[in-house]
Amino acid sequence: MNEIENIAKQIIANGKGILAADESTVTMTKRLSSVGVESTEKNRLRFRETLFSSEGMSSYIGGVILYDETIKQKASNGKTIPELIKSFGSIPGIKVDTGAKVFASSSEEKITEGLDGLRERLTEYHKLGARFTKWRAVYNIREIGASQHEVYPTELAIKSNAHTLARYAALVQEAKMVPIVEPEVLMDGVHDIKKCHEVTTKVLKECFKELKLHKINLKGILLKPNMILPGNKSKNKSNTNEIAKMTLKCLKESVPNEVPGIVFLSGGQTEIEATENLNEINRINDTNFLMSFSYGRALQQSALKSWGQNMKNNANTQKLNTQRLFNHRSKMNSLSTSAKWYPQMEKQTNA
Ligand code: 13P
């Protein structure tokens, strides 16, 4: 089991984090059309290759989560995408769930699918160079309203998603890869930070109960949770210190010590919020966990915008402008893993 324990540590060693570039084609199409770019296979590859060949990769990005389409593509220099990522000293990973689907037993909630045929797909992904994987479960919060609405997440959704995450993690460790276990409590809603803390704690405790039952080596996983935040429509805002304190409190209450690292998702926070909150968590971190990032939108947003704006420019200018922004964001997030980020640094966009 040492092999996977080492991979887990290596991904987040030396202030590095994870670039989540595993958007499904449907999600990537939304992202590209938001900056006026057509979502063709070539455009998806060009944008992603631009990020994966940035200078910042070798200093700040320890792992990249890929989508099925991307792990099988080739870069313009003839290398496969996993080879390109490895050439920067980073580790290729792969999203293996097939998406969160409507839950038949609770139709306003989601259950993540993808266990059928997973053992065979894992063998294939390992051959293609993947050394870690991701599976995301989602939970929404709804408190009792004026009507007789059900409260979410239900016990059933919490238990079923935890069971599925554990079965996924067991298959991944069997295939000698590191499972990222991602139970995401969504920030949509009017709830306050206390409610997010209560629900996330319950969700995480159930996940670890199932992971233990399925005999998962906890030293060979990475946990990818949401930060503890008020709902995006909450009347009660929270400052970054409160967010950091509540996040640490939740993790101390629910995550076993053996877990080597926590890699947060950004979940709809702005780029700066995601950096600032991670910085504060690390400033007051009194746990043994390494706290890093596994951001999608919070690492790619400004780079994607620039890429779209430069679509008509010469390809090299487009590449350099995009990479400059991606390098900067990666550096800022890397600094926040050791609480060395300051707001003034946002003015210097050269990594
Ligand atoms: P965000 O950081 O955009 O939330 O994406 C991370 C991720 O991988 C979600 O599954």
PDB file of C-alpha atoms and ligand atoms in Angstrom, residues 20 22 134 136 182 224 265-267 294-297, ligand 1:
ATOM      1  CA  ALA A  20      -9.386  20.071 -11.776  1.00  0.00           C
ATOM      2  CA  ASP A  22     -12.168  17.217 -15.732  1.00  0.00           C
ATOM      3  CA  LYS A 134     -11.938  11.479  -8.668  1.00  0.00           C
ATOM      4  CA  ARG A 136     -17.933  13.529  -6.858  1.00  0.00           C
ATOM      5  CA  GLU A 182     -15.364  14.267  -3.068  1.00  0.00           C
ATOM      6  CA  LYS A 224     -11.999  16.877  -1.457  1.00  0.00           C
ATOM      7  CA  LEU A 265     -13.026  22.404  -4.232  1.00  0.00           C
ATOM      8  CA  SER A 266     -13.847  26.014  -5.055  1.00  0.00           C
ATOM      9  CA  GLY A 267     -17.569  25.365  -5.614  1.00  0.00           C
ATOM     10  CA  SER A 294      -8.244  21.054  -6.157  1.00  0.00           C
ATOM     11  CA  TYR A 295      -9.851  23.923  -7.978  1.00  0.00           C
ATOM     12  CA  GLY A 296     -11.647  23.980 -11.290  1.00  0.00           C
ATOM     13  CA  ARG A 297     -13.255  27.372 -11.808  1.00  0.00           C
TER      14      ARG A 297
HETATM   15  P1  13P B   1     -14.687  23.795  -8.731  1.00  0.00           P
HETATM   16  O1  13P B   1     -13.404  24.167  -8.054  1.00  0.00           O
HETATM   17  O2  13P B   1     -15.008  24.652  -9.932  1.00  0.00           O
HETATM   18  O3  13P B   1     -15.831  23.659  -7.773  1.00  0.00           O
HETATM   19  O4  13P B   1     -14.463  22.363  -9.375  1.00  0.00           O
HETATM   20  C1  13P B   1     -13.796  21.413  -8.651  1.00  0.00           C
HETATM   21  C2  13P B   1     -14.295  20.090  -9.019  1.00  0.00           C
HETATM   22  O5  13P B   1     -13.541  19.259  -9.452  1.00  0.00           O
HETATM   23  C3  13P B   1     -15.714  19.796  -8.838  1.00  0.00           C
HETATM   24  O6  13P B   1     -15.927  18.420  -8.948  1.00  0.00           O
END
